[in-house]
Amino acid sequence: MNICVIGCGYVGLVTGAVFADLGNDVISVDIDKDRVDILNAGGCPIHEPRLPELLERNLREGRLTFTTSIPEAVSESEIIFICVGTPPAEDGGTDLSQVEAAATDIARSVNSYKIIVNKSTVPVGTGDFVREVIEKNGVATTDFDVVCNPEFLREGQAVRDTLHPDRIVIGSSSEKAANIVQFLYQALDAPCIITDTQSAELIKYASNAFLATKISFINAVANLCELTQADIREVAKGVGADSRIGHAFLGAGLGYGGSCFPKDVDALLYASRTIGAEMSILEAVRMENDSRVPRFVQRIIERLGAKDHVPLEGKTIGVLGLSFKPDTDDLREAKSIEICHALREAGSRLRAYDPIATANARRIIGDEGIEYCQSPYEAAKGANGIVIVTEWREFIQLNLNRMKSEMVEPIIFDGRNIYSSDQVKDAGFEYFSIGKTSTKH
Ligand code: UDX
């Protein structure tokens, strides 16, 4: 089929590349000419495992092209995916200006029947909004249909998630359009949920908000564990063994970050409030998440700090992991930003290491009071403590004896529970983790 994808960010690039790989002809559009030039030259502007090979192969075989011209892309396609950003608006709602601009541009280029598919995460009612924008720009109702087909892909495994989704959600008031979109996915082995547009829109927000709720819930239980002799990892294991609950997203830690969960929880909270059915449960989810870093930094200060207004003055802290989660260089809403800021504010000097996110961290966190290092061992040099912020795989099997020999004081503050108490105790470390009382060597 001939497909157009508007927006070459994470979602748009992965969607376009996968549909091309399944044999479709895909034209991907972005307003950023530099990005389009990089893509047409065979480059990949984001870090995403497996994506570069997919882009390169489909570009070479002529199934995937990139352009800045919406008219060209829309006129040649039957299905048009909108994959643009939906950032938070100033009033707490969702800024739909990029969706509106895309819909307007599409309307101006309609030359035959088109299916306009919203893949961006959007509030309930956006499908109707897109329809209104297109009609307002002179397109007859019989010349187009609108579909909501949310993405559920995770950064770092976006290609895998697109090829092997848990489910495909297709929402539309048009059976014909829904069936055509379903046909696009026929090569994938996944259940397809065909529903109305508004339900499809809410499925996306509700899924992300529920996952965020699981994380905040287990983090709240972790707080209880820290005041008792219970261990959150044991508790999560036992709770997750109930098939009605499941083990996924019960990892206690510094809370959720990234470009989706914080934004989507806020957007659903705002939408529910506006409609008059406030989901106060999400207020609690957000409050718990917001308290994670201050609580963790307080533990660091209590252990290392002087009773002073700059309690960590003269202390050096090694920070391991800067991206919002492993396998990505993305720092959007990363807990590292808040932690580095708080630790610097408390007077400490930082030595930070991340396998791939250092360039983005320099841009976002800055250089003041931080030395960016080439390895975890370099980050440990002269440190009074090490803080694990992101659970990169390479940190799990660090040579702890070597780390210890670099440090002034052998203390680990593990914000992601990657070590076992015995493992670090045997290596002679004092160990602070989430949801467990501290262990002295
Ligand atoms: C998420 C959703 O999973 C995806 O379906 C959606 O479409 C986009 O948003 P992503 O933002 O890539 O994907 O990250 P995800 O892997 O879901 O993790 C989100 C955050 O939750 C991360 O900050 C992670 O560290 C945190 N998390 C996750 C926990 O704190 N504990 C857990 O057990 C799991």
PDB file of C-alpha atoms and ligand atoms in Angstrom, residues 11 121 151-157 161 167 204 207-208 211-212 215 218-219 247-262 264 289 324-326 333-335 389 391 416, ligand 1:
ATOM      1  CA  VAL A  11       7.249   7.018  16.565  1.00  0.00           C
ATOM      2  CA  THR A 121      -0.884  10.231  21.832  1.00  0.00           C
ATOM      3  CA  GLU A 151       1.417   3.282  19.441  1.00  0.00           C
ATOM      4  CA  PHE A 152       2.657   1.407  22.500  1.00  0.00           C
ATOM      5  CA  LEU A 153       6.324   1.272  21.648  1.00  0.00           C
ATOM      6  CA  ARG A 154       9.040   1.628  24.223  1.00  0.00           C
ATOM      7  CA  GLU A 155      12.197   3.533  23.489  1.00  0.00           C
ATOM      8  CA  GLY A 156      15.124   1.171  23.251  1.00  0.00           C
ATOM      9  CA  GLN A 157      12.904  -1.629  21.920  1.00  0.00           C
ATOM     10  CA  ASP A 161       7.492  -3.597  20.049  1.00  0.00           C
ATOM     11  CA  ARG A 167      -2.262  -5.708  20.748  1.00  0.00           C
ATOM     12  CA  LYS A 204      -3.567   4.766  25.120  1.00  0.00           C
ATOM     13  CA  SER A 207      -2.585   2.158  29.581  1.00  0.00           C
ATOM     14  CA  ASN A 208       0.258   4.541  30.303  1.00  0.00           C
ATOM     15  CA  LEU A 211       1.608   1.473  34.235  1.00  0.00           C
ATOM     16  CA  ALA A 212       2.658   4.689  35.985  1.00  0.00           C
ATOM     17  CA  ILE A 215       5.280   2.068  39.516  1.00  0.00           C
ATOM     18  CA  ILE A 218       5.344  -0.227  44.372  1.00  0.00           C
ATOM     19  CA  ASN A 219       7.447   2.823  45.213  1.00  0.00           C
ATOM     20  CA  HIS A 247       5.626  -8.899  37.603  1.00  0.00           C
ATOM     21  CA  ALA A 248       6.012  -6.158  34.988  1.00  0.00           C
ATOM     22  CA  PHE A 249       6.412  -2.573  36.150  1.00  0.00           C
ATOM     23  CA  LEU A 250       6.878  -3.496  39.785  1.00  0.00           C
ATOM     24  CA  GLY A 251      10.488  -2.335  39.795  1.00  0.00           C
ATOM     25  CA  ALA A 252      10.838   0.116  42.698  1.00  0.00           C
ATOM     26  CA  GLY A 253      13.311   2.897  42.110  1.00  0.00           C
ATOM     27  CA  LEU A 254      13.632   6.595  41.473  1.00  0.00           C
ATOM     28  CA  GLY A 255      10.283   6.738  39.704  1.00  0.00           C
ATOM     29  CA  TYR A 256       9.192   6.990  36.112  1.00  0.00           C
ATOM     30  CA  GLY A 257      10.592   9.478  33.621  1.00  0.00           C
ATOM     31  CA  GLY A 258      10.791   9.720  29.851  1.00  0.00           C
ATOM     32  CA  SER A 259       8.769  11.533  27.242  1.00  0.00           C
ATOM     33  CA  CYS A 260       5.495   9.676  27.865  1.00  0.00           C
ATOM     34  CA  PHE A 261       4.515   8.682  31.398  1.00  0.00           C
ATOM     35  CA  PRO A 262       4.887  12.067  33.145  1.00  0.00           C
ATOM     36  CA  ASP A 264       0.394  11.329  29.809  1.00  0.00           C
ATOM     37  CA  ASN A 289       6.709  10.053  41.634  1.00  0.00           C
ATOM     38  CA  PHE A 324      15.914   8.197  31.562  1.00  0.00           C
ATOM     39  CA  LYS A 325      16.264   4.415  31.190  1.00  0.00           C
ATOM     40  CA  PRO A 326      18.780   1.971  29.676  1.00  0.00           C
ATOM     41  CA  GLU A 333      12.250  13.872  32.176  1.00  0.00           C
ATOM     42  CA  ALA A 334      15.258  11.771  33.239  1.00  0.00           C
ATOM     43  CA  LYS A 335      15.708  11.460  36.988  1.00  0.00           C
ATOM     44  CA  VAL A 389      20.599   6.419  38.530  1.00  0.00           C
ATOM     45  CA  GLU A 391      20.202   0.497  35.402  1.00  0.00           C
ATOM     46  CA  ARG A 416      17.502   1.111  40.756  1.00  0.00           C
TER      47      ARG A 416
HETATM   48  C1  UDX B   1       6.354   4.103  27.593  1.00  0.00           C
HETATM   49  C2  UDX B   1       5.341   2.958  27.410  1.00  0.00           C
HETATM   50  O1  UDX B   1       5.862   1.754  27.971  1.00  0.00           O
HETATM   51  C3  UDX B   1       4.987   2.785  25.952  1.00  0.00           C
HETATM   52  O2  UDX B   1       4.021   1.770  25.807  1.00  0.00           O
HETATM   53  C4  UDX B   1       4.438   4.106  25.483  1.00  0.00           C
HETATM   54  O3  UDX B   1       3.892   4.092  24.241  1.00  0.00           O
HETATM   55  C5  UDX B   1       5.502   5.172  25.624  1.00  0.00           C
HETATM   56  O4  UDX B   1       5.843   5.280  27.006  1.00  0.00           O
HETATM   57  P1  UDX B   1       8.973   4.461  27.420  1.00  0.00           P
HETATM   58  O5  UDX B   1       8.726   5.883  27.797  1.00  0.00           O
HETATM   59  O6  UDX B   1       9.917   4.169  26.308  1.00  0.00           O
HETATM   60  O7  UDX B   1       7.600   3.738  27.007  1.00  0.00           O
HETATM   61  O8  UDX B   1       9.526   3.752  28.743  1.00  0.00           O
HETATM   62  P2  UDX B   1       9.175   2.502  29.682  1.00  0.00           P
HETATM   63  O9  UDX B   1      10.098   1.397  29.395  1.00  0.00           O
HETATM   64  O10 UDX B   1       7.734   2.199  29.683  1.00  0.00           O
HETATM   65  O11 UDX B   1       9.588   3.128  31.119  1.00  0.00           O
HETATM   66  C6  UDX B   1       9.003   4.345  31.562  1.00  0.00           C
HETATM   67  C7  UDX B   1       9.611   4.782  32.865  1.00  0.00           C
HETATM   68  O12 UDX B   1       9.193   3.937  33.930  1.00  0.00           O
HETATM   69  C8  UDX B   1      11.133   4.777  32.908  1.00  0.00           C
HETATM   70  O13 UDX B   1      11.571   5.963  33.542  1.00  0.00           O
HETATM   71  C9  UDX B   1      11.489   3.571  33.760  1.00  0.00           C
HETATM   72  O14 UDX B   1      12.697   3.724  34.458  1.00  0.00           O
HETATM   73  C10 UDX B   1      10.313   3.544  34.725  1.00  0.00           C
HETATM   74  N1  UDX B   1      10.039   2.207  35.286  1.00  0.00           N
HETATM   75  C11 UDX B   1       9.624   1.188  34.459  1.00  0.00           C
HETATM   76  C12 UDX B   1      10.171   1.986  36.646  1.00  0.00           C
HETATM   77  O15 UDX B   1      10.531   2.897  37.419  1.00  0.00           O
HETATM   78  N2  UDX B   1       9.885   0.738  37.154  1.00  0.00           N
HETATM   79  C13 UDX B   1       9.468  -0.275  36.367  1.00  0.00           C
HETATM   80  O16 UDX B   1       9.225  -1.370  36.893  1.00  0.00           O
HETATM   81  C14 UDX B   1       9.350  -0.052  34.976  1.00  0.00           C
END
